[in-house]
Amino acid sequence: MHDQPRDVHDSLSPASARGFYSPPTRMAYALMLLSPALFSSNMVVARATADYMPPIALAFWRWAATLLIVAAVAGPSLWRARRRAAAEWRDLATLGALGMGVCGAFVYFGAQTTSGANIGIIYATSPVFIIVLGRMLYDETMSRRQLAGVALAIIGVVAVAARADLDVLAGFTFTVGDFWIFGAAVGWAFYSILLLHRPSALGLNERLGGVILGSLVIMLPFVVGEALITGRTPPLEWRTFGWLALLAVVSSYGSYQVYALVQRSLGAGRAGLILYLNPLYSAVLAWALLGESIEAYHLIGAALILPGIWLATHR
């Protein structure tokens, strides 16, 4: 997945100095509408490849391909930063395990048994867990309104997982994929908190390259274990390379760079609004490209989760 805003509560941004109607600002807002589609493409690929791509291998090769792109774009600076990266190897490995391993493979495991719309809606609770973990780990303050938002978002997740059916809730027969996605959302929250609170001497591309490399080292034994236990490996077909290219170019590097451009122009606070649009884009893309239906419980869950996220993260 991709870097969170450094401060989701920023009220000022570079856009305020240039004016809303300046060309750079208009371009940033246009990219802001594009960015959730780039993020959500990962959910669509997860569903489209669930039947024939092993989940851990898919996460591994996705980020291996992304590392090639980062190396092609910023190879010299990556080489010059190798000593600084080596000094931060523990942080890079931890961030890679969370941001690319857990948040990658868990989504692909979940996609085998849950819908693209569910993935988008449940994953959208990450900002709420960021608030909670910030309070637990770094003693960040939480207002009553934020607590209300957390509660509302959690109720929304339960509504989606239970299909808004009390019988499902009573029988505790949620789809196992929903729990995988829930775990990925919590993993992304840990990743974001550590990314915010762990200082780094590396630049944007340098740290991204180091985190990806750390994730590949961590995931490699699991890829081998997955192949030995299940007997499944990614098929050597053109569609496999096509999906991996889409994930690397669009879902990984493309979304990361577009988000960075939006954040640089509009500031972290406004850029953070992208997170609220992801569930809508995921549901629409799953409907348009995969033929999945949008059910009433999706709307109920979104009606609870999105206001909950706003209450939990807005000041």
mmCIF file of N, CA and C in Angstrom, residues 25-113:
data_model
loop_
_atom_site.group_PDB
_atom_site.id
_atom_site.type_symbol
_atom_site.label_atom_id
_atom_site.label_comp_id
_atom_site.label_asym_id
_atom_site.label_seq_id
_atom_site.Cartn_x
_atom_site.Cartn_y
_atom_site.Cartn_z
ATOM 1 N N THR A 25 -3.433 24.167 -8.585
ATOM 2 C CA THR A 25 -4.431 23.712 -7.625
ATOM 3 C C THR A 25 -5.545 22.943 -8.322
ATOM 4 N N ARG A 26 -5.995 23.439 -9.475
ATOM 5 C CA ARG A 26 -7.028 22.717 -10.213
ATOM 6 C C ARG A 26 -6.528 21.340 -10.634
ATOM 7 N N MET A 27 -5.267 21.271 -11.066
ATOM 8 C CA MET A 27 -4.698 19.981 -11.430
ATOM 9 C C MET A 27 -4.639 19.051 -10.231
ATOM 10 N N ALA A 28 -4.289 19.577 -9.055
ATOM 11 C CA ALA A 28 -4.214 18.748 -7.851
ATOM 12 C C ALA A 28 -5.579 18.185 -7.492
ATOM 13 N N TYR A 29 -6.634 19.012 -7.622
ATOM 14 C CA TYR A 29 -7.972 18.510 -7.320
ATOM 15 C C TYR A 29 -8.419 17.470 -8.347
ATOM 16 N N ALA A 30 -8.008 17.641 -9.610
ATOM 17 C CA ALA A 30 -8.319 16.632 -10.624
ATOM 18 C C ALA A 30 -7.625 15.315 -10.291
ATOM 19 N N LEU A 31 -6.356 15.396 -9.893
ATOM 20 C CA LEU A 31 -5.623 14.191 -9.497
ATOM 21 C C LEU A 31 -6.217 13.568 -8.241
ATOM 22 N N MET A 32 -6.804 14.399 -7.395
ATOM 23 C CA MET A 32 -7.424 13.899 -6.174
ATOM 24 C C MET A 32 -8.607 12.986 -6.508
ATOM 25 N N LEU A 33 -9.300 13.277 -7.609
ATOM 26 C CA LEU A 33 -10.393 12.409 -8.044
ATOM 27 C C LEU A 33 -9.874 11.151 -8.723
ATOM 28 N N LEU A 34 -8.677 11.229 -9.305
ATOM 29 C CA LEU A 34 -8.081 10.071 -9.959
ATOM 30 C C LEU A 34 -7.444 9.118 -8.952
ATOM 31 N N SER A 35 -6.853 9.645 -7.900
ATOM 32 C CA SER A 35 -6.075 8.839 -6.969
ATOM 33 C C SER A 35 -6.847 7.668 -6.362
ATOM 34 N N PRO A 36 -8.104 7.843 -5.903
ATOM 35 C CA PRO A 36 -8.807 6.682 -5.337
ATOM 36 C C PRO A 36 -9.003 5.552 -6.339
ATOM 37 N N ALA A 37 -9.151 5.901 -7.620
ATOM 38 C CA ALA A 37 -9.276 4.851 -8.631
ATOM 39 C C ALA A 37 -7.991 4.043 -8.725
ATOM 40 N N LEU A 38 -6.840 4.724 -8.606
ATOM 41 C CA LEU A 38 -5.560 4.018 -8.642
ATOM 42 C C LEU A 38 -5.421 3.104 -7.430
ATOM 43 N N PHE A 39 -5.760 3.624 -6.242
ATOM 44 C CA PHE A 39 -5.718 2.797 -5.040
ATOM 45 C C PHE A 39 -6.660 1.601 -5.153
ATOM 46 N N SER A 40 -7.880 1.868 -5.619
ATOM 47 C CA SER A 40 -8.914 0.837 -5.641
ATOM 48 C C SER A 40 -8.668 -0.223 -6.698
ATOM 49 N N SER A 41 -7.819 0.066 -7.676
ATOM 50 C CA SER A 41 -7.519 -0.947 -8.688
ATOM 51 C C SER A 41 -6.921 -2.199 -8.054
ATOM 52 N N ASN A 42 -6.246 -2.050 -6.927
ATOM 53 C CA ASN A 42 -5.698 -3.218 -6.234
ATOM 54 C C ASN A 42 -6.809 -4.145 -5.767
ATOM 55 N N MET A 43 -7.934 -3.572 -5.304
ATOM 56 C CA MET A 43 -9.054 -4.397 -4.853
ATOM 57 C C MET A 43 -9.645 -5.187 -6.024
ATOM 58 N N VAL A 44 -9.729 -4.535 -7.183
ATOM 59 C CA VAL A 44 -10.294 -5.196 -8.358
ATOM 60 C C VAL A 44 -9.384 -6.339 -8.816
ATOM 61 N N VAL A 45 -8.076 -6.081 -8.869
ATOM 62 C CA VAL A 45 -7.129 -7.127 -9.264
ATOM 63 C C VAL A 45 -7.167 -8.283 -8.264
ATOM 64 N N ALA A 46 -7.297 -7.964 -6.988
ATOM 65 C CA ALA A 46 -7.364 -9.016 -5.965
ATOM 66 C C ALA A 46 -8.523 -9.956 -6.241
ATOM 67 N N ARG A 47 -9.684 -9.395 -6.590
ATOM 68 C CA ARG A 47 -10.848 -10.233 -6.887
ATOM 69 C C ARG A 47 -10.684 -10.973 -8.206
ATOM 70 N N ALA A 48 -10.128 -10.291 -9.215
ATOM 71 C CA ALA A 48 -10.028 -10.884 -10.543
ATOM 72 C C ALA A 48 -9.039 -12.048 -10.584
ATOM 73 N N THR A 49 -8.033 -12.023 -9.706
ATOM 74 C CA THR A 49 -6.994 -13.065 -9.726
ATOM 75 C C THR A 49 -7.138 -14.073 -8.595
ATOM 76 N N ALA A 50 -8.218 -13.991 -7.824
ATOM 77 C CA ALA A 50 -8.355 -14.820 -6.618
ATOM 78 C C ALA A 50 -8.348 -16.314 -6.923
ATOM 79 N N ASP A 51 -8.806 -16.711 -8.115
ATOM 80 C CA ASP A 51 -8.947 -18.133 -8.420
ATOM 81 C C ASP A 51 -7.659 -18.793 -8.876
ATOM 82 N N TYR A 52 -6.669 -18.013 -9.317
ATOM 83 C CA TYR A 52 -5.499 -18.674 -9.881
ATOM 84 C C TYR A 52 -4.156 -18.085 -9.450
ATOM 85 N N MET A 53 -4.151 -17.003 -8.686
ATOM 86 C CA MET A 53 -2.892 -16.422 -8.219
ATOM 87 C C MET A 53 -2.749 -16.642 -6.719
ATOM 88 N N PRO A 54 -1.744 -17.378 -6.247
ATOM 89 C CA PRO A 54 -1.540 -17.545 -4.809
ATOM 90 C C PRO A 54 -1.345 -16.176 -4.148
ATOM 91 N N PRO A 55 -2.004 -15.914 -3.026
ATOM 92 C CA PRO A 55 -2.018 -14.557 -2.466
ATOM 93 C C PRO A 55 -0.658 -14.029 -2.038
ATOM 94 N N ILE A 56 0.159 -14.847 -1.368
ATOM 95 C CA ILE A 56 1.466 -14.350 -0.924
ATOM 96 C C ILE A 56 2.378 -14.113 -2.123
ATOM 97 N N ALA A 57 2.339 -15.030 -3.077
ATOM 98 C CA ALA A 57 3.150 -14.854 -4.281
ATOM 99 C C ALA A 57 2.720 -13.610 -5.044
ATOM 100 N N LEU A 58 1.423 -13.343 -5.100
ATOM 101 C CA LEU A 58 0.941 -12.155 -5.790
ATOM 102 C C LEU A 58 1.476 -10.892 -5.124
ATOM 103 N N ALA A 59 1.436 -10.855 -3.793
ATOM 104 C CA ALA A 59 1.970 -9.695 -3.077
ATOM 105 C C ALA A 59 3.475 -9.569 -3.308
ATOM 106 N N PHE A 60 4.185 -10.678 -3.271
ATOM 107 C CA PHE A 60 5.648 -10.647 -3.453
ATOM 108 C C PHE A 60 6.025 -10.123 -4.832
ATOM 109 N N TRP A 61 5.452 -10.694 -5.884
ATOM 110 C CA TRP A 61 5.847 -10.311 -7.236
ATOM 111 C C TRP A 61 5.327 -8.928 -7.607
ATOM 112 N N ARG A 62 4.213 -8.531 -7.007
ATOM 113 C CA ARG A 62 3.745 -7.155 -7.223
ATOM 114 C C ARG A 62 4.801 -6.162 -6.775
ATOM 115 N N TRP A 63 5.325 -6.350 -5.582
ATOM 116 C CA TRP A 63 6.281 -5.383 -5.050
ATOM 117 C C TRP A 63 7.664 -5.579 -5.635
ATOM 118 N N ALA A 64 7.988 -6.788 -6.089
ATOM 119 C CA ALA A 64 9.246 -6.969 -6.807
ATOM 120 C C ALA A 64 9.227 -6.170 -8.106
ATOM 121 N N ALA A 65 8.105 -6.207 -8.815
ATOM 122 C CA ALA A 65 7.977 -5.422 -10.044
ATOM 123 C C ALA A 65 8.009 -3.927 -9.743
ATOM 124 N N THR A 66 7.400 -3.525 -8.621
ATOM 125 C CA THR A 66 7.417 -2.111 -8.246
ATOM 126 C C THR A 66 8.827 -1.645 -7.928
ATOM 127 N N LEU A 67 9.604 -2.509 -7.280
ATOM 128 C CA LEU A 67 10.992 -2.158 -6.964
ATOM 129 C C LEU A 67 11.796 -1.909 -8.234
ATOM 130 N N LEU A 68 11.525 -2.661 -9.283
ATOM 131 C CA LEU A 68 12.203 -2.432 -10.558
ATOM 132 C C LEU A 68 11.883 -1.037 -11.102
ATOM 133 N N ILE A 69 10.633 -0.617 -10.935
ATOM 134 C CA ILE A 69 10.247 0.715 -11.397
ATOM 135 C C ILE A 69 10.962 1.786 -10.580
ATOM 136 N N VAL A 70 10.967 1.619 -9.259
ATOM 137 C CA VAL A 70 11.641 2.590 -8.392
ATOM 138 C C VAL A 70 13.129 2.651 -8.736
ATOM 139 N N ALA A 71 13.752 1.491 -8.979
ATOM 140 C CA ALA A 71 15.167 1.461 -9.323
ATOM 141 C C ALA A 71 15.430 2.151 -10.655
ATOM 142 N N ALA A 72 14.505 1.977 -11.611
ATOM 143 C CA ALA A 72 14.675 2.620 -12.913
ATOM 144 C C ALA A 72 14.547 4.129 -12.808
ATOM 145 N N VAL A 73 13.675 4.597 -11.930
ATOM 146 C CA VAL A 73 13.433 6.030 -11.787
ATOM 147 C C VAL A 73 14.488 6.697 -10.913
ATOM 148 N N ALA A 74 14.886 6.022 -9.833
ATOM 149 C CA ALA A 74 15.754 6.664 -8.841
ATOM 150 C C ALA A 74 16.941 5.791 -8.461
ATOM 151 N N GLY A 75 17.443 4.993 -9.429
ATOM 152 C CA GLY A 75 18.534 4.079 -9.136
ATOM 153 C C GLY A 75 19.766 4.731 -8.532
ATOM 154 N N PRO A 76 20.300 5.822 -9.128
ATOM 155 C CA PRO A 76 21.513 6.440 -8.561
ATOM 156 C C PRO A 76 21.337 6.919 -7.125
ATOM 157 N N SER A 77 20.182 7.540 -6.832
ATOM 158 C CA SER A 77 19.970 8.029 -5.467
ATOM 159 C C SER A 77 19.801 6.873 -4.495
ATOM 160 N N LEU A 78 19.203 5.757 -4.947
ATOM 161 C CA LEU A 78 19.095 4.577 -4.093
ATOM 162 C C LEU A 78 20.477 4.037 -3.743
ATOM 163 N N TRP A 79 21.369 4.011 -4.728
ATOM 164 C CA TRP A 79 22.717 3.509 -4.480
ATOM 165 C C TRP A 79 23.472 4.407 -3.512
ATOM 166 N N ARG A 80 23.333 5.735 -3.703
ATOM 167 C CA ARG A 80 24.023 6.665 -2.803
ATOM 168 C C ARG A 80 23.495 6.582 -1.378
ATOM 169 N N ALA A 81 22.236 6.163 -1.222
ATOM 170 C CA ALA A 81 21.619 6.109 0.109
ATOM 171 C C ALA A 81 21.771 4.755 0.782
ATOM 172 N N ARG A 82 22.585 3.858 0.216
ATOM 173 C CA ARG A 82 22.633 2.492 0.715
ATOM 174 C C ARG A 82 23.113 2.406 2.163
ATOM 175 N N ARG A 83 24.061 3.257 2.566
ATOM 176 C CA ARG A 83 24.550 3.204 3.942
ATOM 177 C C ARG A 83 23.507 3.729 4.922
ATOM 178 N N ARG A 84 22.835 4.797 4.535
ATOM 179 C CA ARG A 84 21.753 5.311 5.392
ATOM 180 C C ARG A 84 20.632 4.283 5.513
ATOM 181 N N ALA A 85 20.334 3.599 4.412
ATOM 182 C CA ALA A 85 19.300 2.568 4.457
ATOM 183 C C ALA A 85 19.717 1.400 5.340
ATOM 184 N N ALA A 86 20.977 1.013 5.256
ATOM 185 C CA ALA A 86 21.463 -0.089 6.092
ATOM 186 C C ALA A 86 21.349 0.246 7.576
ATOM 187 N N ALA A 87 21.557 1.525 7.924
ATOM 188 C CA ALA A 87 21.445 1.939 9.321
ATOM 189 C C ALA A 87 20.004 1.869 9.817
ATOM 190 N N GLU A 88 19.031 1.887 8.886
ATOM 191 C CA GLU A 88 17.613 1.865 9.255
ATOM 192 C C GLU A 88 16.955 0.529 8.908
ATOM 193 N N TRP A 89 17.733 -0.539 8.776
ATOM 194 C CA TRP A 89 17.192 -1.776 8.233
ATOM 195 C C TRP A 89 16.058 -2.354 9.074
ATOM 196 N N ARG A 90 16.122 -2.172 10.389
ATOM 197 C CA ARG A 90 15.049 -2.714 11.232
ATOM 198 C C ARG A 90 13.719 -2.031 10.933
ATOM 199 N N ASP A 91 13.751 -0.692 10.844
ATOM 200 C CA ASP A 91 12.530 0.045 10.530
ATOM 201 C C ASP A 91 12.022 -0.300 9.132
ATOM 202 N N LEU A 92 12.931 -0.395 8.175
ATOM 203 C CA LEU A 92 12.530 -0.689 6.795
ATOM 204 C C LEU A 92 11.908 -2.077 6.695
ATOM 205 N N ALA A 93 12.500 -3.048 7.391
ATOM 206 C CA ALA A 93 11.956 -4.404 7.362
ATOM 207 C C ALA A 93 10.583 -4.461 8.036
ATOM 208 N N THR A 94 10.440 -3.769 9.159
ATOM 209 C CA THR A 94 9.151 -3.756 9.857
ATOM 210 C C THR A 94 8.080 -3.083 9.018
ATOM 211 N N LEU A 95 8.408 -1.931 8.436
ATOM 212 C CA LEU A 95 7.451 -1.226 7.585
ATOM 213 C C LEU A 95 7.099 -2.068 6.361
ATOM 214 N N GLY A 96 8.090 -2.741 5.789
ATOM 215 C CA GLY A 96 7.823 -3.586 4.632
ATOM 216 C C GLY A 96 6.924 -4.756 4.970
ATOM 217 N N ALA A 97 7.177 -5.394 6.135
ATOM 218 C CA ALA A 97 6.347 -6.523 6.548
ATOM 219 C C ALA A 97 4.897 -6.093 6.732
ATOM 220 N N LEU A 98 4.687 -4.903 7.276
ATOM 221 C CA LEU A 98 3.329 -4.414 7.521
ATOM 222 C C LEU A 98 2.696 -3.844 6.254
ATOM 223 N N GLY A 99 3.388 -2.894 5.620
ATOM 224 C CA GLY A 99 2.788 -2.158 4.516
ATOM 225 C C GLY A 99 2.659 -2.939 3.236
ATOM 226 N N MET A 100 3.583 -3.846 2.952
ATOM 227 C CA MET A 100 3.535 -4.613 1.717
ATOM 228 C C MET A 100 3.171 -6.074 1.956
ATOM 229 N N GLY A 101 3.602 -6.619 3.095
ATOM 230 C CA GLY A 101 3.297 -8.010 3.404
ATOM 231 C C GLY A 101 1.884 -8.196 3.923
ATOM 232 N N VAL A 102 1.637 -7.699 5.127
ATOM 233 C CA VAL A 102 0.307 -7.842 5.727
ATOM 234 C C VAL A 102 -0.753 -7.141 4.881
ATOM 235 N N CYS A 103 -0.506 -5.887 4.512
ATOM 236 C CA CYS A 103 -1.513 -5.132 3.770
ATOM 237 C C CYS A 103 -1.650 -5.604 2.331
ATOM 238 N N GLY A 104 -0.681 -6.378 1.845
ATOM 239 C CA GLY A 104 -0.792 -6.936 0.510
ATOM 240 C C GLY A 104 -1.394 -8.323 0.527
ATOM 241 N N ALA A 105 -0.714 -9.258 1.178
ATOM 242 C CA ALA A 105 -1.161 -10.652 1.160
ATOM 243 C C ALA A 105 -2.515 -10.829 1.839
ATOM 244 N N PHE A 106 -2.749 -10.114 2.943
ATOM 245 C CA PHE A 106 -4.031 -10.266 3.637
ATOM 246 C C PHE A 106 -5.198 -9.869 2.731
ATOM 247 N N VAL A 107 -5.024 -8.806 1.951
ATOM 248 C CA VAL A 107 -6.081 -8.397 1.018
ATOM 249 C C VAL A 107 -6.326 -9.492 -0.008
ATOM 250 N N TYR A 108 -5.264 -10.121 -0.498
ATOM 251 C CA TYR A 108 -5.425 -11.160 -1.516
ATOM 252 C C TYR A 108 -6.024 -12.428 -0.930
ATOM 253 N N PHE A 109 -5.696 -12.742 0.329
ATOM 254 C CA PHE A 109 -6.387 -13.845 1.002
ATOM 255 C C PHE A 109 -7.880 -13.526 1.138
ATOM 256 N N GLY A 110 -8.181 -12.320 1.593
ATOM 257 C CA GLY A 110 -9.572 -11.941 1.793
ATOM 258 C C GLY A 110 -10.367 -11.929 0.515
ATOM 259 N N ALA A 111 -9.739 -11.550 -0.598
ATOM 260 C CA ALA A 111 -10.443 -11.445 -1.877
ATOM 261 C C ALA A 111 -10.949 -12.789 -2.374
ATOM 262 N N GLN A 112 -10.431 -13.889 -1.823
ATOM 263 C CA GLN A 112 -10.884 -15.208 -2.252
ATOM 264 C C GLN A 112 -12.303 -15.500 -1.788
ATOM 265 N N THR A 113 -12.763 -14.832 -0.717
ATOM 266 C CA THR A 113 -14.076 -15.170 -0.162
ATOM 267 C C THR A 113 -14.954 -13.956 0.143
#
